[in-house]
């Protein structure tokens, strides 16, 4: 019997981890202990946390537990990489050091098992959402971030809570099409990076899109504290195959 191909890399995103969602957190910790430790690389592609107010929030017990769990994976020999999402783009070197991971720029091109892929969170490709793109440009500006992080932690959390409430209200007024990636942005990403494979999250619409020899893999979000339960990951094995898995570890 031929042994199964070794897993070189795992990809997850959009877990929106928070203390009030314990089942989702438990599933993540189980994934790290049972899956990630056996891979060469683990890529976290954004919105791992529901929000991140700054690395000084590492004193929070829940946040520390996530960093500690990631550190175990890293200390075990798995290279862990972080690419920020629209909820946790403020993760910085303090968290990276505590978790033993490497912060990646966006987009990031990786060669894994002979397969070259470009990795993004996905929100930068939702270019039809003009209001969000303007907001994204503002909060990704280094000067804005410096000013924001200089505020007291409690004040930052209050501002983020207000932004989250406003975001929920705005989503109810937007069409699904506006909140999805656009074909033009996807084509530009392929062209700018010279890759024919994209892996991203953000949209919460897991799928494989194929067109013109190009492939775009969309990661699922994770939710185990409400119905319907959902989640999963993507893997690349040593044969260069890209595989999609559900929460039970079954290929999709």
Tab-separated table of C-alpha atoms in Angstrom:
chain	number	residue	atom	x	y	z
A	1	UNK	CA	0.000	0.000	0.000
A	2	UNK	CA	1.341	3.443	-0.928
A	3	UNK	CA	1.772	5.813	1.997
A	4	UNK	CA	-0.246	9.043	1.794
A	5	UNK	CA	1.658	12.092	0.594
A	6	UNK	CA	3.113	14.206	3.391
A	7	UNK	CA	1.417	17.537	4.151
A	8	UNK	CA	3.726	20.446	3.416
A	9	UNK	CA	1.420	23.356	4.227
A	10	UNK	CA	-1.939	24.080	5.862
A	11	UNK	CA	-4.024	27.221	5.362
A	12	UNK	CA	-6.803	28.596	7.568
A	13	UNK	CA	-8.563	31.928	7.972
A	14	UNK	CA	-11.623	33.637	9.409
A	15	UNK	CA	-11.903	31.823	12.721
A	16	UNK	CA	-12.897	35.083	14.456
A	17	UNK	CA	-11.597	33.704	17.750
A	18	UNK	CA	-13.086	35.228	20.889
A	19	UNK	CA	-13.637	34.075	24.453
A	20	UNK	CA	-17.413	34.048	23.967
A	21	UNK	CA	-17.083	31.345	21.281
A	22	UNK	CA	-15.445	28.494	23.219
A	23	UNK	CA	-16.338	25.650	20.824
A	24	UNK	CA	-14.693	27.428	17.917
A	25	UNK	CA	-11.591	28.051	20.016
A	26	UNK	CA	-11.504	24.413	21.133
A	27	UNK	CA	-11.720	23.251	17.509
A	28	UNK	CA	-8.821	25.540	16.623
A	29	UNK	CA	-6.668	24.229	19.481
A	30	UNK	CA	-7.510	20.663	18.420
A	31	UNK	CA	-6.563	21.470	14.815
A	32	UNK	CA	-3.209	22.803	15.981
A	33	UNK	CA	-2.496	19.781	18.186
A	34	UNK	CA	-3.685	17.116	15.748
A	35	UNK	CA	-3.019	18.601	12.296
A	36	UNK	CA	-0.696	21.585	12.287
A	37	UNK	CA	2.080	19.870	14.263
A	38	UNK	CA	2.463	17.341	11.441
A	39	UNK	CA	2.848	19.921	8.658
A	40	UNK	CA	5.981	21.728	7.585
A	41	UNK	CA	4.184	25.073	7.421
A	42	UNK	CA	1.012	26.649	8.778
A	43	UNK	CA	-0.357	29.781	7.128
A	44	UNK	CA	-2.874	31.935	9.030
A	45	UNK	CA	-4.526	34.145	6.421
A	46	UNK	CA	-6.341	36.731	8.462
A	47	UNK	CA	-9.254	37.275	10.831
A	48	UNK	CA	-7.956	34.581	13.141
A	49	UNK	CA	-9.182	36.891	15.910
A	50	UNK	CA	-12.561	38.606	15.937
A	51	UNK	CA	-10.557	41.766	16.534
A	52	UNK	CA	-7.066	42.778	17.662
A	53	UNK	CA	-6.660	46.076	19.485
A	54	UNK	CA	-2.867	45.919	19.798
A	55	UNK	CA	-0.124	43.680	21.102
A	56	UNK	CA	-0.524	45.089	24.614
A	57	UNK	CA	-3.748	43.044	24.728
A	58	UNK	CA	-1.597	39.906	25.073
A	59	UNK	CA	-2.206	40.149	28.817
A	60	UNK	CA	-5.778	39.039	28.174
A	61	UNK	CA	-5.947	35.330	29.207
A	62	UNK	CA	-7.774	34.226	26.055
A	63	UNK	CA	-5.391	36.046	23.728
A	64	UNK	CA	-2.432	34.602	25.630
A	65	UNK	CA	-3.879	31.085	25.275
A	66	UNK	CA	-3.991	31.482	21.487
A	67	UNK	CA	-0.390	32.728	21.372
A	68	UNK	CA	0.722	29.861	23.616
A	69	UNK	CA	-1.005	27.251	21.457
A	70	UNK	CA	0.649	28.638	18.339
A	71	UNK	CA	4.001	28.697	20.120
A	72	UNK	CA	3.710	24.965	20.822
A	73	UNK	CA	3.262	24.336	17.111
A	74	UNK	CA	6.220	26.531	16.242
A	75	UNK	CA	8.427	24.991	18.938
A	76	UNK	CA	7.489	21.570	17.557
A	77	UNK	CA	9.131	22.406	14.237
A	78	UNK	CA	6.252	23.735	12.131
A	79	UNK	CA	6.961	27.108	10.537
A	80	UNK	CA	3.996	29.382	11.317
A	81	UNK	CA	3.145	32.397	9.144
A	82	UNK	CA	0.655	35.211	9.749
A	83	UNK	CA	-1.003	37.466	7.177
A	84	UNK	CA	-3.340	40.003	8.759
A	85	UNK	CA	-7.025	40.298	7.932
A	86	UNK	CA	-9.456	43.176	8.199
A	87	UNK	CA	-10.099	42.313	11.871
A	88	UNK	CA	-6.555	41.598	13.082
A	89	UNK	CA	-4.236	43.671	10.888
A	90	UNK	CA	-2.833	45.323	14.039
A	91	UNK	CA	-1.067	42.124	15.111
A	92	UNK	CA	2.585	43.101	15.421
A	93	UNK	CA	5.989	41.930	16.500
A	94	UNK	CA	4.966	41.456	20.138
A	95	UNK	CA	2.364	38.851	19.266
A	96	UNK	CA	4.644	37.339	16.612
A	97	UNK	CA	7.403	36.801	19.171
A	98	UNK	CA	5.014	35.348	21.750
A	99	UNK	CA	3.478	32.956	19.202
A	100	UNK	CA	6.738	32.091	17.447
A	101	UNK	CA	5.464	33.075	14.036
A	102	UNK	CA	6.567	35.143	11.047
A	103	UNK	CA	4.551	38.149	9.852
A	104	UNK	CA	4.024	38.220	6.079
A	105	UNK	CA	3.424	41.150	3.725
A	106	UNK	CA	0.368	41.093	1.493
A	107	UNK	CA	0.333	39.712	-1.112
A	108	UNK	CA	2.794	36.919	-0.378
A	109	UNK	CA	4.004	34.446	-2.999
A	110	UNK	CA	5.063	31.019	-1.721
A	111	UNK	CA	6.443	27.982	-3.534
A	112	UNK	CA	5.232	24.770	-1.906
A	113	UNK	CA	5.623	21.285	-3.340
A	114	UNK	CA	6.576	22.766	-6.682
A	115	UNK	CA	3.352	24.817	-6.670
A	116	UNK	CA	3.617	28.608	-6.667
A	117	UNK	CA	0.686	30.299	-4.914
A	118	UNK	CA	-0.149	33.877	-3.984
A	119	UNK	CA	-1.669	34.382	-0.551
A	120	UNK	CA	-3.942	37.248	0.479
A	121	UNK	CA	-6.670	37.749	3.039
A	122	UNK	CA	-9.105	38.748	0.294
A	123	UNK	CA	-10.539	42.061	1.432
A	124	UNK	CA	-8.212	44.111	-0.806
A	125	UNK	CA	-9.768	42.395	-3.817
A	126	UNK	CA	-13.342	43.464	-2.918
A	127	UNK	CA	-12.888	46.606	-4.973
A	128	UNK	CA	-16.578	47.167	-5.745
A	129	UNK	CA	-17.100	48.027	-2.065
A	130	UNK	CA	-15.881	51.596	-2.455
A	131	UNK	CA	-16.654	52.681	1.107
A	132	UNK	CA	-14.823	49.731	2.594
A	133	UNK	CA	-11.802	50.270	0.337
A	134	UNK	CA	-11.553	53.877	1.551
A	135	UNK	CA	-11.781	52.714	5.171
A	136	UNK	CA	-9.161	50.039	4.535
A	137	UNK	CA	-6.755	52.564	3.078
A	138	UNK	CA	-7.208	54.746	6.164
A	139	UNK	CA	-6.613	52.076	8.800
A	140	UNK	CA	-3.701	50.492	6.924
A	141	UNK	CA	-1.879	53.816	6.854
A	142	UNK	CA	1.155	53.642	9.211
A	143	UNK	CA	0.505	57.151	10.565
A	144	UNK	CA	-3.094	56.243	11.459
A	145	UNK	CA	-1.946	53.047	13.163
A	146	UNK	CA	0.700	54.863	15.186
A	147	UNK	CA	-1.871	57.374	16.400
A	148	UNK	CA	-4.448	54.682	17.164
A	149	UNK	CA	-2.027	52.451	19.077
A	150	UNK	CA	-0.960	55.421	21.203
A	151	UNK	CA	-4.457	55.545	22.701
A	152	UNK	CA	-5.238	53.672	25.943
A	153	UNK	CA	-6.227	50.043	25.327
A	154	UNK	CA	-9.730	50.535	26.761
A	155	UNK	CA	-10.335	53.453	24.392
A	156	UNK	CA	-9.143	51.409	21.403
A	157	UNK	CA	-11.479	48.560	22.326
A	158	UNK	CA	-14.413	50.965	22.609
A	159	UNK	CA	-13.658	52.397	19.161
A	160	UNK	CA	-13.373	48.898	17.678
A	161	UNK	CA	-16.710	47.884	19.241
A	162	UNK	CA	-18.334	50.869	17.561
A	163	UNK	CA	-16.734	50.036	14.232
A	164	UNK	CA	-17.893	46.422	14.471
A	165	UNK	CA	-21.464	47.524	15.163
A	166	UNK	CA	-21.332	49.884	12.195
A	167	UNK	CA	-19.904	47.131	10.013
A	168	UNK	CA	-22.754	44.754	10.902
A	169	UNK	CA	-25.310	47.413	9.999
A	170	UNK	CA	-23.535	48.224	6.722
A	171	UNK	CA	-23.381	44.559	5.705
A	172	UNK	CA	-27.147	44.351	5.909
A	173	UNK	CA	-27.397	47.072	3.272
A	174	UNK	CA	-24.845	45.644	0.828
A	175	UNK	CA	-25.333	43.010	-1.823
A	176	UNK	CA	-23.308	39.797	-1.769
A	177	UNK	CA	-21.717	40.834	-5.047
A	178	UNK	CA	-20.322	44.063	-3.611
A	179	UNK	CA	-18.772	42.194	-0.684
A	180	UNK	CA	-17.087	39.597	-2.918
A	181	UNK	CA	-13.804	39.828	-4.774
A	182	UNK	CA	-14.027	41.285	-8.275
A	183	UNK	CA	-12.790	39.539	-11.435
A	184	UNK	CA	-10.654	42.566	-12.304
A	185	UNK	CA	-8.895	42.528	-8.928
A	186	UNK	CA	-8.296	38.785	-9.192
A	187	UNK	CA	-6.868	39.176	-12.702
A	188	UNK	CA	-4.593	41.975	-11.496
A	189	UNK	CA	-3.337	39.835	-8.618
A	190	UNK	CA	-2.502	36.983	-10.992
A	191	UNK	CA	-0.756	39.350	-13.392
A	192	UNK	CA	1.205	41.283	-10.758
A	193	UNK	CA	2.522	38.151	-9.053
A	194	UNK	CA	2.944	35.886	-12.073
A	195	UNK	CA	1.016	33.097	-10.345
A	196	UNK	CA	-1.929	31.018	-11.503
A	197	UNK	CA	-3.122	29.949	-8.031
A	198	UNK	CA	-4.633	32.203	-5.336
A	199	UNK	CA	-5.589	31.151	-1.803
A	200	UNK	CA	-7.618	33.587	0.289
A	201	UNK	CA	-10.354	33.927	2.867
A	202	UNK	CA	-12.484	36.904	3.968
A	203	UNK	CA	-15.631	36.275	1.928
A	204	UNK	CA	-16.834	33.234	3.929
A	205	UNK	CA	-17.731	31.531	0.624
A	206	UNK	CA	-15.528	28.425	0.425
A	207	UNK	CA	-15.066	27.276	-3.147
A	208	UNK	CA	-12.672	26.489	-5.950
A	209	UNK	CA	-12.996	28.841	-8.920
A	210	UNK	CA	-11.317	27.854	-12.182
A	211	UNK	CA	-11.105	29.939	-15.331
A	212	UNK	CA	-8.561	30.278	-18.115
A	213	UNK	CA	-6.076	27.996	-16.446
A	214	UNK	CA	-6.209	30.043	-13.218
A	215	UNK	CA	-7.394	28.659	-9.888
A	216	UNK	CA	-8.711	30.560	-6.874
A	217	UNK	CA	-9.270	28.698	-3.615
A	218	UNK	CA	-11.483	30.373	-1.015
A	219	UNK	CA	-11.123	29.294	2.602
A	220	UNK	CA	-14.152	28.751	4.856
A	221	UNK	CA	-14.858	30.675	8.015
A	222	UNK	CA	-15.117	28.730	11.268
A	223	UNK	CA	-18.237	28.742	13.457
A	224	UNK	CA	-18.938	25.995	15.992
A	225	UNK	CA	-20.905	28.018	18.531
A	226	UNK	CA	-23.981	28.530	16.345
A	227	UNK	CA	-25.828	26.753	13.562
A	228	UNK	CA	-24.900	25.875	10.945
A	229	UNK	CA	-21.557	24.573	12.189
A	230	UNK	CA	-18.841	25.177	9.600
A	231	UNK	CA	-15.105	25.323	9.093
A	232	UNK	CA	-12.213	23.619	7.384
A	233	UNK	CA	-8.834	24.180	5.813
A	234	UNK	CA	-6.741	23.810	2.686
A	235	UNK	CA	-3.585	21.692	2.407
A	236	UNK	CA	-0.785	21.287	-0.109
A	237	UNK	CA	0.974	17.926	-0.070
A	238	UNK	CA	4.441	16.938	-1.245
A	239	UNK	CA	3.038	16.002	-4.651
A	240	UNK	CA	1.874	19.589	-5.119
A	241	UNK	CA	-1.802	18.701	-4.825
A	242	UNK	CA	-4.064	21.352	-3.292
A	243	UNK	CA	-6.792	19.734	-1.202
A	244	UNK	CA	-9.810	21.175	0.594
A	245	UNK	CA	-10.937	19.676	3.924
A	246	UNK	CA	-13.996	20.026	6.127
A	247	UNK	CA	-13.901	20.126	9.923
A	248	UNK	CA	-13.923	16.326	10.107
A	249	UNK	CA	-10.783	16.130	7.998
A	250	UNK	CA	-12.646	14.802	4.969
A	251	UNK	CA	-11.714	16.070	1.508
A	252	UNK	CA	-14.303	18.197	-0.244
